[in-house]
Amino acid sequence: MATPLLQVEHLEKSYGDVHILHDINLTIATGSVTVLLGPSGSGKSTLIRCLNGLEDFQSGQLTFSGQPVTPNAKTWQQLRQKIGMVFQSYDLFPNLTVLDNILLGPLKVQHRSKAEAQEQAVKLLKEVGLADYQDAYPRQLSGGQKQRIAIVRALALNPEFMLFDEVTASLDPEMVRGVLEVLRNLAQQKMTMLVVTHEMNFAREIADQVVFLEEGHILEQTPGQQFFANPQTERAQIFLNSMDF
Amino acid sequence: MAHSGINILFAGQNFTRLLGGLWVSAKISIVSLVIGILLGLLLGALRTLKNPVLRTILRLYLEFFRIVPTVVLLFLFYYILPKNFNVNLSAQIVAMLVFALWVAAEMSDIVRGALISVPRHQKEAGMAIGLNGPQLYRYVLLPQAVGLMIPATINLMTRVIKTTSLLLLISVMDVVNIGQQIIEANRQVYPNGAFWVYGLIFILYFLLCYPLSAWARHLERRQNNNA
Protein backbone atom coordinates (compact mmCIF):
# COMPACT_ATOMS: atom_id res chain seq x y z
CA MET A 1 0.00 0.00 0.00
CA ALA A 2 1.29 3.48 -0.89
CA THR A 3 2.14 5.96 1.85
CA PRO A 4 -1.10 7.25 3.36
CA LEU A 5 -1.73 10.98 2.92
CA LEU A 6 -2.63 11.35 6.55
CA GLN A 7 -2.00 9.22 9.54
CA VAL A 8 -3.34 9.96 13.01
CA GLU A 9 -1.89 8.02 15.93
CA HIS A 10 -3.09 8.01 19.52
CA LEU A 11 -4.67 11.45 19.38
CA GLU A 12 -6.16 12.62 22.68
CA LYS A 13 -8.17 15.79 23.12
CA SER A 14 -9.87 17.28 26.12
CA TYR A 15 -11.34 20.63 27.10
CA GLY A 16 -10.32 21.04 30.71
CA ASP A 17 -11.63 17.95 32.48
CA VAL A 18 -13.88 16.89 29.63
CA HIS A 19 -12.28 14.21 27.52
CA ILE A 20 -13.51 14.69 23.94
CA LEU A 21 -11.40 12.32 21.84
CA HIS A 22 -9.89 9.06 23.06
CA ASP A 23 -6.93 7.39 21.38
CA ILE A 24 -7.87 8.25 17.82
CA ASN A 25 -6.04 6.19 15.18
CA LEU A 26 -6.89 6.91 11.60
CA THR A 27 -5.33 6.32 8.22
CA ILE A 28 -6.41 8.15 5.11
CA ALA A 29 -5.14 6.90 1.76
CA THR A 30 -4.26 9.33 -1.01
CA GLY A 31 -7.16 9.82 -3.40
CA SER A 32 -9.73 8.24 -1.08
CA VAL A 33 -12.93 9.55 0.43
CA THR A 34 -13.40 8.99 4.13
CA VAL A 35 -16.79 9.69 5.65
CA LEU A 36 -16.87 10.43 9.36
CA LEU A 37 -20.16 9.37 10.89
CA GLY A 38 -21.53 9.43 14.39
CA PRO A 39 -24.27 10.85 16.56
CA SER A 40 -24.12 14.57 17.32
CA GLY A 41 -21.77 15.35 20.17
CA SER A 42 -19.59 12.36 19.34
CA GLY A 43 -16.59 14.59 18.54
CA LYS A 44 -16.70 14.54 14.73
CA SER A 45 -16.26 18.28 14.35
CA THR A 46 -13.58 18.41 17.02
CA LEU A 47 -11.65 15.66 15.28
CA ILE A 48 -11.84 17.25 11.86
CA ARG A 49 -10.78 20.60 13.35
CA CYS A 50 -7.76 18.96 15.00
CA LEU A 51 -6.60 17.91 11.55
CA ASN A 52 -5.95 21.47 10.38
CA GLY A 53 -4.95 22.95 13.69
CA LEU A 54 -8.11 24.89 14.52
CA GLU A 55 -8.19 22.82 17.71
CA ASP A 56 -5.10 21.85 19.60
CA PHE A 57 -4.79 18.41 21.17
CA GLN A 58 -3.03 17.08 24.24
CA SER A 59 -1.12 14.21 22.74
CA GLY A 60 -0.84 12.09 19.63
CA GLN A 61 1.04 12.20 16.36
CA LEU A 62 -0.11 13.40 12.97
CA THR A 63 1.81 12.47 9.85
CA PHE A 64 0.96 14.26 6.63
CA SER A 65 2.47 13.10 3.32
CA GLY A 66 5.00 11.08 5.28
CA GLN A 67 6.12 14.12 7.28
CA PRO A 68 5.46 14.25 11.03
CA VAL A 69 3.48 17.36 11.92
CA THR A 70 4.87 19.55 14.70
CA PRO A 71 1.72 21.16 16.01
CA ASN A 72 2.62 24.85 16.28
CA ALA A 73 1.18 28.00 14.74
CA LYS A 74 3.81 28.29 12.04
CA THR A 75 3.51 24.66 10.87
CA TRP A 76 -0.26 24.84 10.75
CA GLN A 77 -0.23 28.07 8.84
CA GLN A 78 1.93 26.43 6.17
CA LEU A 79 0.00 23.18 6.23
CA ARG A 80 -3.40 24.83 5.84
CA GLN A 81 -2.48 25.63 2.25
CA LYS A 82 -2.41 21.88 1.65
CA ILE A 83 -5.35 20.99 3.88
CA GLY A 84 -8.44 22.91 2.80
CA MET A 85 -11.45 23.17 5.05
CA VAL A 86 -15.08 24.04 4.41
CA PHE A 87 -17.42 24.86 7.28
CA GLN A 88 -21.10 24.35 7.94
CA SER A 89 -21.72 28.09 8.04
CA TYR A 90 -19.79 28.88 4.79
CA ASP A 91 -18.08 31.89 6.41
CA LEU A 92 -17.37 33.83 3.26
CA PHE A 93 -15.86 37.23 4.02
CA PRO A 94 -18.85 39.59 3.73
CA ASN A 95 -16.69 42.60 2.90
CA LEU A 96 -15.18 41.00 -0.21
CA THR A 97 -16.65 40.04 -3.58
CA VAL A 98 -16.83 36.40 -4.57
CA LEU A 99 -13.68 36.70 -6.66
CA ASP A 100 -11.77 38.51 -3.90
CA ASN A 101 -12.87 35.88 -1.39
CA ILE A 102 -11.38 33.23 -3.63
CA LEU A 103 -8.22 35.15 -4.51
CA LEU A 104 -7.27 36.20 -0.97
CA GLY A 105 -5.39 32.98 -0.20
CA PRO A 106 -3.67 32.50 -3.57
CA LEU A 107 -2.50 36.13 -3.70
CA LYS A 108 -1.67 36.96 -0.08
CA VAL A 109 -0.64 33.56 1.28
CA GLN A 110 0.84 31.89 -1.77
CA HIS A 111 1.97 35.09 -3.54
CA ARG A 112 0.86 33.81 -6.92
CA SER A 113 0.39 36.08 -9.92
CA LYS A 114 -3.01 37.70 -10.15
CA ALA A 115 -3.54 36.67 -13.76
CA GLU A 116 -2.84 33.01 -13.11
CA ALA A 117 -4.83 32.84 -9.86
CA GLN A 118 -7.77 34.61 -11.41
CA GLU A 119 -7.77 32.29 -14.40
CA GLN A 120 -7.92 29.32 -12.04
CA ALA A 121 -10.63 30.96 -9.92
CA VAL A 122 -12.81 31.55 -12.96
CA LYS A 123 -12.30 27.97 -14.09
CA LEU A 124 -13.30 26.64 -10.66
CA LEU A 125 -16.33 28.94 -10.55
CA LYS A 126 -17.42 27.55 -13.92
CA GLU A 127 -17.13 24.02 -12.59
CA VAL A 128 -19.52 24.80 -9.74
CA GLY A 129 -21.85 26.68 -12.07
CA LEU A 130 -21.29 30.14 -10.60
CA ALA A 131 -19.16 31.83 -13.26
CA ASP A 132 -21.56 34.78 -13.42
CA TYR A 133 -21.20 35.66 -9.74
CA GLN A 134 -17.57 36.82 -9.62
CA ASP A 135 -18.43 40.37 -8.66
CA ALA A 136 -21.33 39.58 -6.35
CA TYR A 137 -21.09 40.02 -2.61
CA PRO A 138 -21.87 37.05 -0.33
CA ARG A 139 -25.09 38.68 0.97
CA GLN A 140 -26.49 38.54 -2.57
CA LEU A 141 -26.13 34.76 -2.76
CA SER A 142 -28.23 31.86 -1.52
CA GLY A 143 -26.86 29.45 1.06
CA GLY A 144 -26.10 26.80 -1.53
CA GLN A 145 -24.29 29.30 -3.72
CA LYS A 146 -22.29 30.55 -0.76
CA GLN A 147 -21.26 27.04 0.15
CA ARG A 148 -20.12 26.28 -3.39
CA ILE A 149 -18.07 29.50 -3.35
CA ALA A 150 -16.58 28.48 0.00
CA ILE A 151 -15.51 25.18 -1.56
CA VAL A 152 -13.94 27.03 -4.48
CA ARG A 153 -12.16 29.33 -2.03
CA ALA A 154 -10.56 26.31 -0.38
CA LEU A 155 -9.74 24.62 -3.70
CA ALA A 156 -8.08 27.75 -5.07
CA LEU A 157 -5.06 27.01 -2.87
CA ASN A 158 -4.58 23.67 -4.68
CA PRO A 159 -4.88 21.61 -1.51
CA GLU A 160 -3.95 17.93 -1.36
CA PHE A 161 -6.57 17.14 1.22
CA MET A 162 -10.03 18.58 1.85
CA LEU A 163 -12.00 18.60 5.09
CA PHE A 164 -15.76 19.08 4.87
CA ASP A 165 -17.49 19.76 8.18
CA GLU A 166 -21.25 19.21 7.73
CA VAL A 167 -21.25 21.41 4.67
CA THR A 168 -24.89 20.77 3.81
CA ALA A 169 -26.28 20.88 7.34
CA SER A 170 -27.55 24.46 7.21
CA LEU A 171 -28.85 24.35 3.64
CA ASP A 172 -32.41 24.11 2.42
CA PRO A 173 -33.07 20.66 0.93
CA GLU A 174 -33.16 21.93 -2.62
CA MET A 175 -29.75 23.54 -2.16
CA VAL A 176 -28.12 20.38 -0.85
CA ARG A 177 -27.97 18.60 -4.16
CA GLY A 178 -25.80 21.23 -5.88
CA VAL A 179 -23.26 21.14 -3.09
CA LEU A 180 -23.15 17.33 -2.99
CA GLU A 181 -22.66 17.35 -6.75
CA VAL A 182 -19.51 19.43 -6.26
CA LEU A 183 -18.20 16.95 -3.69
CA ARG A 184 -19.01 14.05 -6.00
CA ASN A 185 -17.01 15.66 -8.81
CA LEU A 186 -14.09 16.20 -6.50
CA ALA A 187 -14.18 12.54 -5.51
CA GLN A 188 -14.14 11.57 -9.17
CA GLN A 189 -11.08 13.79 -9.66
CA LYS A 190 -9.41 11.72 -6.92
CA MET A 191 -9.24 14.50 -4.35
CA THR A 192 -8.48 13.06 -0.91
CA MET A 193 -11.37 14.05 1.32
CA LEU A 194 -12.64 13.67 4.85
CA VAL A 195 -16.35 14.36 5.01
CA VAL A 196 -18.53 14.81 8.06
CA THR A 197 -22.13 14.51 6.94
CA HIS A 198 -25.61 13.42 7.91
CA GLU A 199 -26.60 12.75 4.32
CA MET A 200 -26.53 8.98 4.62
CA ASN A 201 -27.37 8.13 1.02
CA PHE A 202 -24.61 10.38 -0.12
CA ALA A 203 -22.23 8.88 2.43
CA ARG A 204 -22.99 5.37 1.22
CA GLU A 205 -22.46 6.36 -2.38
CA ILE A 206 -19.22 8.28 -1.93
CA ALA A 207 -17.39 6.61 0.97
CA ASP A 208 -14.30 4.54 0.28
CA GLN A 209 -14.04 4.13 4.01
CA VAL A 210 -16.31 4.98 6.92
CA VAL A 211 -15.08 6.03 10.32
CA PHE A 212 -17.73 5.68 12.99
CA LEU A 213 -17.20 7.80 16.06
CA GLU A 214 -19.13 7.66 19.30
CA GLU A 215 -18.40 9.52 22.50
CA GLY A 216 -14.91 10.29 21.26
CA HIS A 217 -13.97 6.70 20.42
CA ILE A 218 -13.55 5.33 16.92
CA LEU A 219 -15.76 2.23 16.99
CA GLU A 220 -15.36 1.28 13.36
CA GLN A 221 -13.04 2.08 10.52
CA THR A 222 -14.20 -0.04 7.63
CA PRO A 223 -14.64 0.11 3.84
CA GLY A 224 -17.76 2.06 2.96
CA GLN A 225 -19.81 -0.71 1.39
CA GLN A 226 -19.13 -3.04 4.27
CA PHE A 227 -20.15 -0.48 6.87
CA PHE A 228 -23.54 0.13 5.36
CA ALA A 229 -24.23 -3.51 4.47
CA ASN A 230 -22.89 -5.07 7.59
CA PRO A 231 -21.85 -2.80 10.46
CA GLN A 232 -19.63 -4.59 12.96
CA THR A 233 -20.71 -2.97 16.18
CA GLU A 234 -24.11 -2.82 17.75
CA ARG A 235 -23.72 0.95 18.26
CA ALA A 236 -23.22 1.44 14.53
CA GLN A 237 -26.25 -0.73 13.75
CA ILE A 238 -28.38 1.34 16.09
CA PHE A 239 -27.01 4.51 14.55
CA LEU A 240 -27.77 3.34 11.00
CA ASN A 241 -31.26 2.24 11.97
CA SER A 242 -31.95 5.58 13.60
CA MET A 243 -31.07 7.46 10.42
CA ASP A 244 -33.90 7.92 7.99
CA PHE A 245 -32.61 7.00 4.54
CA MET B 1 -27.78 100.85 15.92
CA ALA B 2 -24.54 102.82 15.81
CA HIS B 3 -23.35 101.15 18.96
CA SER B 4 -25.02 97.78 18.61
CA GLY B 5 -22.86 95.16 20.33
CA ILE B 6 -22.68 92.96 17.25
CA ASN B 7 -20.18 95.41 15.76
CA ILE B 8 -17.59 94.10 18.18
CA LEU B 9 -17.27 91.13 15.84
CA PHE B 10 -16.36 93.29 12.88
CA ALA B 11 -14.26 96.00 14.48
CA GLY B 12 -10.65 95.93 13.35
CA GLN B 13 -9.32 92.43 12.78
CA ASN B 14 -11.63 90.81 15.29
CA PHE B 15 -13.52 88.50 12.95
CA THR B 16 -10.47 87.17 11.17
CA ARG B 17 -8.71 86.75 14.52
CA LEU B 18 -11.59 84.64 15.80
CA LEU B 19 -11.56 82.54 12.66
CA GLY B 20 -7.80 82.19 13.08
CA GLY B 21 -8.40 80.92 16.62
CA LEU B 22 -10.97 78.49 15.30
CA TRP B 23 -8.40 77.24 12.80
CA VAL B 24 -5.95 76.58 15.64
CA SER B 25 -8.60 74.52 17.44
CA ALA B 26 -9.45 72.66 14.24
CA LYS B 27 -5.80 72.04 13.42
CA ILE B 28 -5.07 70.60 16.87
CA SER B 29 -8.19 68.43 16.62
CA ILE B 30 -7.33 67.13 13.15
CA VAL B 31 -3.69 66.35 13.91
CA SER B 32 -4.45 64.66 17.23
CA LEU B 33 -7.35 62.69 15.73
CA VAL B 34 -5.30 61.41 12.80
CA ILE B 35 -2.39 60.36 15.01
CA GLY B 36 -4.63 59.12 17.81
CA ILE B 37 -6.89 57.04 15.57
CA LEU B 38 -3.98 55.36 13.80
CA LEU B 39 -2.26 54.63 17.11
CA GLY B 40 -5.59 53.50 18.59
CA LEU B 41 -6.09 51.00 15.75
CA LEU B 42 -2.75 49.44 16.54
CA LEU B 43 -3.28 49.43 20.31
CA GLY B 44 -6.83 48.11 19.93
CA ALA B 45 -5.60 45.24 17.78
CA LEU B 46 -2.86 44.48 20.32
CA ARG B 47 -5.44 44.42 23.09
CA THR B 48 -7.20 41.47 21.42
CA LEU B 49 -4.05 39.33 21.67
CA LYS B 50 -3.75 36.81 24.47
CA ASN B 51 -0.51 38.17 25.96
CA PRO B 52 -1.45 39.05 29.59
CA VAL B 53 1.42 41.51 30.17
CA LEU B 54 0.62 43.49 27.05
CA ARG B 55 -3.08 43.49 27.91
CA THR B 56 -2.45 44.81 31.41
CA ILE B 57 -0.14 47.59 30.24
CA LEU B 58 -2.57 48.73 27.56
CA ARG B 59 -5.47 48.52 29.98
CA LEU B 60 -3.62 50.73 32.47
CA TYR B 61 -2.82 53.17 29.67
CA LEU B 62 -6.49 53.35 28.73
CA GLU B 63 -7.67 53.80 32.30
CA PHE B 64 -5.07 56.50 32.99
CA PHE B 65 -6.21 58.63 30.09
CA ARG B 66 -9.86 57.94 30.74
CA ILE B 67 -9.84 58.68 34.46
CA VAL B 68 -7.50 61.67 34.70
CA PRO B 69 -9.37 64.84 33.68
CA THR B 70 -8.14 66.38 30.45
CA VAL B 71 -7.22 69.64 32.19
CA VAL B 72 -4.97 67.80 34.59
CA LEU B 73 -3.34 65.95 31.70
CA LEU B 74 -2.73 69.24 29.93
CA PHE B 75 -1.17 70.80 33.03
CA LEU B 76 0.92 67.71 33.65
CA PHE B 77 2.41 67.78 30.19
CA TYR B 78 2.63 71.56 29.93
CA TYR B 79 4.30 72.26 33.28
CA ILE B 80 6.02 69.04 34.28
CA LEU B 81 7.65 68.05 30.99
CA PRO B 82 9.76 71.21 30.68
CA LYS B 83 10.55 71.44 34.36
CA ASN B 84 11.45 67.84 35.19
CA PHE B 85 12.47 66.46 31.83
CA ASN B 86 13.89 69.55 30.18
CA VAL B 87 11.67 69.12 27.14
CA ASN B 88 10.40 72.44 25.88
CA LEU B 89 7.44 72.13 23.60
CA SER B 90 5.14 74.85 22.37
CA ALA B 91 1.65 74.90 23.86
CA GLN B 92 0.14 73.75 20.58
CA ILE B 93 2.47 70.77 20.37
CA VAL B 94 1.70 69.82 23.97
CA ALA B 95 -2.00 70.07 23.17
CA MET B 96 -1.63 67.81 20.13
CA LEU B 97 0.44 65.32 22.12
CA VAL B 98 -2.02 65.09 25.01
CA PHE B 99 -5.04 64.88 22.75
CA ALA B 100 -3.41 62.29 20.50
CA LEU B 101 -2.59 60.08 23.48
CA TRP B 102 -6.10 60.55 24.83
CA VAL B 103 -7.70 59.72 21.47
CA ALA B 104 -5.44 56.67 21.11
CA ALA B 105 -6.56 55.41 24.51
CA GLU B 106 -10.29 55.87 23.83
CA MET B 107 -9.89 54.58 20.29
CA SER B 108 -8.13 51.42 21.47
CA ASP B 109 -11.25 50.51 23.43
CA ILE B 110 -13.54 51.21 20.48
CA VAL B 111 -11.32 49.11 18.19
CA ARG B 112 -11.01 46.25 20.65
CA GLY B 113 -14.78 46.15 21.13
CA ALA B 114 -15.39 46.12 17.38
CA LEU B 115 -12.76 43.46 16.71
CA ILE B 116 -14.14 41.03 19.27
CA SER B 117 -17.63 41.52 17.80
CA VAL B 118 -16.53 40.02 14.48
CA PRO B 119 -17.82 36.43 14.55
CA ARG B 120 -15.24 33.83 15.57
CA HIS B 121 -16.05 31.82 12.44
CA GLN B 122 -14.66 34.61 10.29
CA LYS B 123 -11.32 34.29 12.01
CA GLU B 124 -11.32 30.52 11.53
CA ALA B 125 -12.26 30.85 7.88
CA GLY B 126 -9.29 33.19 7.45
CA MET B 127 -6.98 30.80 9.25
CA ALA B 128 -8.24 27.92 7.15
CA ILE B 129 -6.98 29.57 3.95
CA GLY B 130 -3.55 29.99 5.52
CA LEU B 131 -3.59 33.66 6.52
CA ASN B 132 -1.07 34.52 9.23
CA GLY B 133 -1.87 36.71 12.25
CA PRO B 134 -1.26 40.17 10.76
CA GLN B 135 -3.00 39.13 7.52
CA LEU B 136 -6.05 38.02 9.48
CA TYR B 137 -6.33 41.50 11.00
CA ARG B 138 -5.54 43.30 7.76
CA TYR B 139 -7.87 41.43 5.41
CA VAL B 140 -10.58 39.83 7.56
CA LEU B 141 -11.06 41.34 11.02
CA LEU B 142 -10.33 45.06 10.64
CA PRO B 143 -12.37 45.62 7.46
CA GLN B 144 -15.39 44.07 9.18
CA ALA B 145 -14.77 45.93 12.43
CA VAL B 146 -14.56 49.36 10.78
CA GLY B 147 -18.31 49.54 10.22
CA LEU B 148 -18.88 48.80 13.89
CA MET B 149 -16.53 51.47 15.12
CA ILE B 150 -17.51 54.42 12.94
CA PRO B 151 -20.37 55.83 15.07
CA ALA B 152 -18.35 55.74 18.30
CA THR B 153 -15.36 57.22 16.51
CA ILE B 154 -17.36 60.16 15.22
CA ASN B 155 -18.64 60.79 18.73
CA LEU B 156 -15.05 60.83 19.90
CA MET B 157 -14.26 63.40 17.20
CA THR B 158 -16.92 65.80 18.45
CA ARG B 159 -15.68 65.33 22.02
CA VAL B 160 -12.16 66.22 20.94
CA ILE B 161 -13.30 69.33 19.09
CA LYS B 162 -15.34 70.50 22.07
CA THR B 163 -12.50 69.84 24.47
CA THR B 164 -10.17 72.15 22.56
CA SER B 165 -12.01 74.90 24.47
CA LEU B 166 -9.89 73.90 27.48
CA LEU B 167 -6.69 74.75 25.67
CA LEU B 168 -6.75 78.38 26.77
CA LEU B 169 -5.68 77.04 30.16
CA ILE B 170 -2.26 76.26 28.73
CA SER B 171 -2.36 79.55 26.77
CA VAL B 172 -2.97 78.11 23.33
CA MET B 173 -4.39 80.90 21.14
CA ASP B 174 -7.56 79.03 20.38
CA VAL B 175 -10.91 80.57 19.54
CA VAL B 176 -12.02 80.92 23.18
CA ASN B 177 -8.77 82.54 24.25
CA ILE B 178 -8.92 85.07 21.41
CA GLY B 179 -12.57 85.72 22.17
CA GLN B 180 -11.68 86.59 25.77
CA GLN B 181 -8.93 88.93 24.62
CA ILE B 182 -11.34 90.72 22.31
CA ILE B 183 -13.90 91.05 25.09
CA GLU B 184 -11.29 92.47 27.48
CA ALA B 185 -9.86 94.90 24.93
CA ASN B 186 -13.27 96.26 23.99
CA ARG B 187 -14.83 96.46 27.45
CA GLN B 188 -15.13 100.28 27.28
CA VAL B 189 -16.71 100.49 23.82
CA TYR B 190 -18.79 97.33 23.88
CA PRO B 191 -19.77 96.56 27.50
CA ASN B 192 -21.98 93.66 26.39
CA GLY B 193 -19.44 92.31 23.90
CA ALA B 194 -19.20 88.99 25.75
CA PHE B 195 -22.69 88.07 24.59
CA TRP B 196 -21.81 88.52 20.94
CA VAL B 197 -18.36 87.00 21.07
CA TYR B 198 -19.45 83.89 22.97
CA GLY B 199 -22.54 83.75 20.77
CA LEU B 200 -20.33 83.60 17.70
CA ILE B 201 -18.06 80.99 19.33
CA PHE B 202 -21.13 78.91 20.10
CA ILE B 203 -22.19 79.08 16.46
CA LEU B 204 -18.68 78.22 15.24
CA TYR B 205 -18.43 75.14 17.47
CA PHE B 206 -21.91 74.15 16.47
CA LEU B 207 -20.98 74.37 12.79
CA LEU B 208 -17.98 72.13 13.40
CA CYS B 209 -19.68 69.52 15.55
CA TYR B 210 -23.27 69.29 14.37
CA PRO B 211 -22.50 67.77 10.95
CA LEU B 212 -20.37 65.11 12.65
CA SER B 213 -23.08 64.37 15.17
CA ALA B 214 -25.72 64.13 12.44
CA TRP B 215 -23.45 61.86 10.42
CA ALA B 216 -22.98 59.54 13.41
CA ARG B 217 -26.73 59.32 13.93
CA HIS B 218 -27.25 58.60 10.26
CA LEU B 219 -24.69 55.78 10.29
CA GLU B 220 -26.09 54.31 13.45
CA ARG B 221 -29.56 54.24 11.98
CA ARG B 222 -28.26 52.62 8.81
CA GLN B 223 -26.47 49.98 10.82
CA ASN B 224 -29.60 49.19 12.82
CA ASN B 225 -31.51 48.79 9.59
CA ASN B 226 -28.94 46.38 8.25
CA ALA B 227 -28.84 44.30 11.40
Short mmCIF file of N, CA and C in Angstrom, two decimals, chain A residues 49 52 54 77 80 85 87 89 91-95 104-105 108-109 153 157, chain B residues 120-133 135 139-140 143-144:
data_model
loop_
_atom_site.label_atom_id
_atom_site.label_comp_id
_atom_site.label_asym_id
_atom_site.label_seq_id
_atom_site.Cartn_x
_atom_site.Cartn_y
_atom_site.Cartn_z
N ARG A 49 -11.45 19.32 13.11
CA ARG A 49 -10.78 20.60 13.35
C ARG A 49 -9.36 20.40 13.89
N ASN A 52 -6.60 20.30 10.99
CA ASN A 52 -5.95 21.47 10.38
C ASN A 52 -5.61 22.52 11.42
N LEU A 54 -7.19 23.94 13.92
CA LEU A 54 -8.11 24.89 14.52
C LEU A 54 -8.39 24.52 15.98
N GLN A 77 0.03 27.04 9.84
CA GLN A 77 -0.23 28.07 8.84
C GLN A 77 0.27 27.63 7.46
N ARG A 80 -2.01 24.55 6.23
CA ARG A 80 -3.40 24.83 5.84
C ARG A 80 -3.54 25.14 4.36
N MET A 85 -10.32 23.51 4.20
CA MET A 85 -11.45 23.17 5.05
C MET A 85 -12.66 24.00 4.66
N PHE A 87 -16.65 24.89 6.04
CA PHE A 87 -17.42 24.86 7.28
C PHE A 87 -18.92 24.77 7.00
N SER A 89 -21.12 26.76 8.20
CA SER A 89 -21.72 28.09 8.04
C SER A 89 -21.03 28.93 6.95
N ASP A 91 -19.07 30.92 5.94
CA ASP A 91 -18.08 31.89 6.41
C ASP A 91 -17.29 32.54 5.28
N LEU A 92 -18.01 32.96 4.25
CA LEU A 92 -17.37 33.83 3.26
C LEU A 92 -17.12 35.17 3.94
N PHE A 93 -16.13 35.92 3.44
CA PHE A 93 -15.86 37.23 4.02
C PHE A 93 -16.86 38.23 3.44
N PRO A 94 -17.75 38.79 4.26
CA PRO A 94 -18.85 39.59 3.73
C PRO A 94 -18.39 40.89 3.08
N ASN A 95 -17.16 41.33 3.43
CA ASN A 95 -16.69 42.60 2.90
C ASN A 95 -16.01 42.46 1.54
N LEU A 104 -8.02 35.75 -2.15
CA LEU A 104 -7.27 36.20 -0.97
C LEU A 104 -6.11 35.25 -0.63
N GLY A 105 -6.42 33.97 -0.54
CA GLY A 105 -5.39 32.98 -0.20
C GLY A 105 -4.31 32.88 -1.26
N LYS A 108 -2.35 36.45 -1.28
CA LYS A 108 -1.67 36.96 -0.08
C LYS A 108 -0.88 35.87 0.64
N VAL A 109 -1.35 34.63 0.57
CA VAL A 109 -0.64 33.56 1.28
C VAL A 109 0.38 32.90 0.36
N ARG A 153 -13.17 28.56 -2.75
CA ARG A 153 -12.16 29.33 -2.03
C ARG A 153 -11.08 28.40 -1.46
N LEU A 157 -6.43 27.13 -3.39
CA LEU A 157 -5.06 27.01 -2.87
C LEU A 157 -4.39 25.72 -3.35
N ARG B 120 -16.42 34.69 15.47
CA ARG B 120 -15.24 33.83 15.57
C ARG B 120 -15.03 33.00 14.29
N HIS B 121 -16.15 32.63 13.67
CA HIS B 121 -16.05 31.82 12.44
C HIS B 121 -15.28 32.53 11.34
N GLN B 122 -15.38 33.86 11.31
CA GLN B 122 -14.66 34.61 10.29
C GLN B 122 -13.16 34.43 10.47
N LYS B 123 -12.73 34.44 11.72
CA LYS B 123 -11.32 34.29 12.01
C LYS B 123 -10.86 32.89 11.58
N GLU B 124 -11.70 31.89 11.89
CA GLU B 124 -11.32 30.52 11.53
C GLU B 124 -11.30 30.33 10.03
N ALA B 125 -12.25 30.96 9.34
CA ALA B 125 -12.26 30.85 7.88
C ALA B 125 -10.98 31.47 7.31
N GLY B 126 -10.54 32.56 7.89
CA GLY B 126 -9.29 33.19 7.45
C GLY B 126 -8.10 32.30 7.72
N MET B 127 -8.09 31.70 8.92
CA MET B 127 -6.98 30.80 9.25
C MET B 127 -6.96 29.61 8.31
N ALA B 128 -8.15 29.12 7.97
CA ALA B 128 -8.24 27.92 7.15
C ALA B 128 -7.68 28.13 5.74
N ILE B 129 -7.62 29.37 5.26
CA ILE B 129 -6.98 29.57 3.95
C ILE B 129 -5.52 29.99 4.12
N GLY B 130 -4.99 29.82 5.34
CA GLY B 130 -3.55 29.99 5.52
C GLY B 130 -3.09 31.39 5.85
N LEU B 131 -4.02 32.31 6.15
CA LEU B 131 -3.59 33.66 6.52
C LEU B 131 -2.82 33.61 7.83
N ASN B 132 -1.77 34.43 7.95
CA ASN B 132 -1.07 34.52 9.23
C ASN B 132 -1.73 35.61 10.09
N GLY B 133 -1.23 35.79 11.31
CA GLY B 133 -1.87 36.71 12.25
C GLY B 133 -2.11 38.11 11.70
N GLN B 135 -2.11 39.16 8.69
CA GLN B 135 -3.00 39.13 7.52
C GLN B 135 -4.45 38.98 7.93
N TYR B 139 -6.93 41.74 6.48
CA TYR B 139 -7.87 41.43 5.41
C TYR B 139 -9.24 40.96 5.90
N VAL B 140 -9.32 40.42 7.11
CA VAL B 140 -10.58 39.83 7.56
C VAL B 140 -11.20 40.63 8.72
N PRO B 143 -11.36 45.09 8.40
CA PRO B 143 -12.37 45.62 7.46
C PRO B 143 -13.80 45.42 7.97
N GLN B 144 -14.03 44.31 8.68
CA GLN B 144 -15.39 44.07 9.18
C GLN B 144 -15.66 44.86 10.44
#
